[in-house]
Amino acid sequence: MIVFVRSGLFTVLWFAWLVFFQDGAVWESLIGAVLAGAVFTALMWLYERRAPDAASTE
């Protein structure tokens, strides 16, 4: 569950970065942010599967 919260936050921040600092349409920034969020989610999911002890904060 925490992976999805992190990826949602990453996607929103990436979208803001693309909108404010890149020249282009808003929909292009949205597509780029969604794709970046999907890659981030997949990488974090794989990382937490391979190293579950490193991902916990306890």
Short mmCIF file of N, CA and C in Angstrom, two decimals:
data_model
loop_
_atom_site.label_atom_id
_atom_site.label_comp_id
_atom_site.label_asym_id
_atom_site.label_seq_id
_atom_site.Cartn_x
_atom_site.Cartn_y
_atom_site.Cartn_z
N MET A 1 0.82 -1.19 0.00
CA MET A 1 0.00 0.00 0.00
C MET A 1 0.87 1.27 0.00
N ILE A 2 1.93 1.24 0.76
CA ILE A 2 2.80 2.42 0.83
C ILE A 2 3.47 2.69 -0.51
N VAL A 3 3.64 1.65 -1.33
CA VAL A 3 4.23 1.84 -2.66
C VAL A 3 3.34 2.74 -3.50
N PHE A 4 2.05 2.56 -3.40
CA PHE A 4 1.13 3.36 -4.20
C PHE A 4 1.07 4.81 -3.72
N VAL A 5 1.22 5.01 -2.42
CA VAL A 5 1.27 6.38 -1.90
C VAL A 5 2.53 7.08 -2.40
N ARG A 6 3.65 6.38 -2.32
CA ARG A 6 4.91 6.95 -2.81
C ARG A 6 4.84 7.24 -4.31
N SER A 7 4.28 6.31 -5.07
CA SER A 7 4.22 6.53 -6.51
C SER A 7 3.25 7.65 -6.86
N GLY A 8 2.17 7.79 -6.12
CA GLY A 8 1.25 8.90 -6.35
C GLY A 8 1.92 10.24 -6.08
N LEU A 9 2.65 10.32 -4.98
CA LEU A 9 3.38 11.55 -4.66
C LEU A 9 4.44 11.85 -5.73
N PHE A 10 5.17 10.82 -6.15
CA PHE A 10 6.17 10.98 -7.19
C PHE A 10 5.54 11.49 -8.49
N THR A 11 4.39 10.93 -8.85
CA THR A 11 3.71 11.32 -10.08
C THR A 11 3.26 12.78 -10.02
N VAL A 12 2.70 13.19 -8.90
CA VAL A 12 2.25 14.58 -8.76
C VAL A 12 3.44 15.54 -8.82
N LEU A 13 4.51 15.21 -8.13
CA LEU A 13 5.69 16.08 -8.16
C LEU A 13 6.32 16.13 -9.54
N TRP A 14 6.39 15.01 -10.21
CA TRP A 14 6.95 14.98 -11.56
C TRP A 14 6.08 15.79 -12.52
N PHE A 15 4.76 15.69 -12.37
CA PHE A 15 3.86 16.47 -13.21
C PHE A 15 4.08 17.97 -12.99
N ALA A 16 4.21 18.38 -11.73
CA ALA A 16 4.46 19.78 -11.43
C ALA A 16 5.78 20.24 -12.04
N TRP A 17 6.81 19.41 -11.94
CA TRP A 17 8.11 19.73 -12.53
C TRP A 17 7.98 19.91 -14.05
N LEU A 18 7.30 18.99 -14.70
CA LEU A 18 7.16 19.08 -16.16
C LEU A 18 6.33 20.29 -16.58
N VAL A 19 5.28 20.60 -15.85
CA VAL A 19 4.43 21.74 -16.22
C VAL A 19 5.19 23.05 -16.06
N PHE A 20 5.92 23.20 -14.96
CA PHE A 20 6.57 24.48 -14.68
C PHE A 20 7.89 24.69 -15.41
N PHE A 21 8.62 23.62 -15.68
CA PHE A 21 9.97 23.79 -16.21
C PHE A 21 10.18 23.27 -17.63
N GLN A 22 9.16 22.73 -18.25
CA GLN A 22 9.30 22.23 -19.62
C GLN A 22 8.33 22.99 -20.52
N ASP A 23 8.76 23.23 -21.73
CA ASP A 23 7.86 23.84 -22.71
C ASP A 23 7.09 22.72 -23.39
N GLY A 24 5.80 22.84 -23.38
CA GLY A 24 4.95 21.83 -23.99
C GLY A 24 3.55 21.92 -23.43
N ALA A 25 2.68 21.13 -24.00
CA ALA A 25 1.29 21.13 -23.57
C ALA A 25 1.14 20.42 -22.22
N VAL A 26 0.08 20.76 -21.52
CA VAL A 26 -0.17 20.15 -20.22
C VAL A 26 -0.44 18.65 -20.38
N TRP A 27 -1.13 18.25 -21.44
CA TRP A 27 -1.42 16.84 -21.61
C TRP A 27 -0.15 16.03 -21.86
N GLU A 28 0.85 16.64 -22.51
CA GLU A 28 2.12 15.94 -22.70
C GLU A 28 2.83 15.76 -21.36
N SER A 29 2.74 16.76 -20.50
CA SER A 29 3.32 16.66 -19.16
C SER A 29 2.60 15.59 -18.35
N LEU A 30 1.29 15.52 -18.49
CA LEU A 30 0.52 14.52 -17.77
C LEU A 30 0.89 13.10 -18.21
N ILE A 31 1.03 12.91 -19.50
CA ILE A 31 1.43 11.59 -20.01
C ILE A 31 2.82 11.23 -19.51
N GLY A 32 3.74 12.18 -19.56
CA GLY A 32 5.10 11.92 -19.08
C GLY A 32 5.12 11.60 -17.60
N ALA A 33 4.32 12.31 -16.81
CA ALA A 33 4.28 12.06 -15.37
C ALA A 33 3.67 10.70 -15.06
N VAL A 34 2.62 10.32 -15.77
CA VAL A 34 2.00 9.02 -15.55
C VAL A 34 2.97 7.89 -15.92
N LEU A 35 3.67 8.05 -17.02
CA LEU A 35 4.65 7.03 -17.40
C LEU A 35 5.80 6.94 -16.39
N ALA A 36 6.29 8.09 -15.93
CA ALA A 36 7.34 8.09 -14.92
C ALA A 36 6.85 7.47 -13.62
N GLY A 37 5.60 7.76 -13.25
CA GLY A 37 5.02 7.15 -12.05
C GLY A 37 4.88 5.65 -12.17
N ALA A 38 4.52 5.18 -13.36
CA ALA A 38 4.40 3.74 -13.57
C ALA A 38 5.75 3.05 -13.46
N VAL A 39 6.77 3.66 -14.03
CA VAL A 39 8.13 3.09 -13.94
C VAL A 39 8.59 3.10 -12.48
N PHE A 40 8.36 4.20 -11.78
CA PHE A 40 8.73 4.30 -10.37
C PHE A 40 8.02 3.23 -9.54
N THR A 41 6.72 3.04 -9.79
CA THR A 41 5.96 2.03 -9.06
C THR A 41 6.51 0.63 -9.31
N ALA A 42 6.80 0.32 -10.56
CA ALA A 42 7.34 -1.00 -10.89
C ALA A 42 8.70 -1.22 -10.24
N LEU A 43 9.56 -0.23 -10.28
CA LEU A 43 10.89 -0.37 -9.68
C LEU A 43 10.81 -0.51 -8.16
N MET A 44 9.96 0.27 -7.51
CA MET A 44 9.81 0.17 -6.07
C MET A 44 9.19 -1.17 -5.67
N TRP A 45 8.24 -1.64 -6.44
CA TRP A 45 7.62 -2.94 -6.16
C TRP A 45 8.65 -4.05 -6.27
N LEU A 46 9.47 -4.02 -7.32
CA LEU A 46 10.52 -5.03 -7.47
C LEU A 46 11.55 -4.93 -6.35
N TYR A 47 11.91 -3.71 -5.97
CA TYR A 47 12.88 -3.53 -4.89
C TYR A 47 12.35 -4.10 -3.58
N GLU A 48 11.09 -3.81 -3.27
CA GLU A 48 10.53 -4.29 -2.01
C GLU A 48 10.32 -5.80 -2.01
N ARG A 49 10.15 -6.39 -3.17
CA ARG A 49 10.07 -7.86 -3.24
C ARG A 49 11.43 -8.50 -3.01
N ARG A 50 12.49 -7.86 -3.53
CA ARG A 50 13.82 -8.44 -3.42
C ARG A 50 14.47 -8.16 -2.08
N ALA A 51 14.15 -7.01 -1.48
CA ALA A 51 14.78 -6.62 -0.21
C ALA A 51 13.70 -6.13 0.76
N PRO A 52 12.85 -7.01 1.26
CA PRO A 52 11.76 -6.55 2.12
C PRO A 52 12.25 -5.97 3.44
N ASP A 53 13.38 -6.44 3.97
CA ASP A 53 13.89 -5.92 5.23
C ASP A 53 14.43 -4.49 5.07
N ALA A 54 15.02 -4.21 3.93
CA ALA A 54 15.56 -2.87 3.69
C ALA A 54 14.44 -1.85 3.47
N ALA A 55 13.30 -2.29 3.01
CA ALA A 55 12.19 -1.37 2.73
C ALA A 55 11.40 -1.02 3.98
N SER A 56 11.47 -1.83 5.00
CA SER A 56 10.72 -1.53 6.22
C SER A 56 11.44 -0.46 7.04
N THR A 57 10.66 0.31 7.77
CA THR A 57 11.26 1.39 8.55
C THR A 57 11.33 1.05 10.04
N GLU A 58 11.01 -0.17 10.39
CA GLU A 58 11.04 -0.57 11.80
C GLU A 58 12.41 -1.02 12.23
#
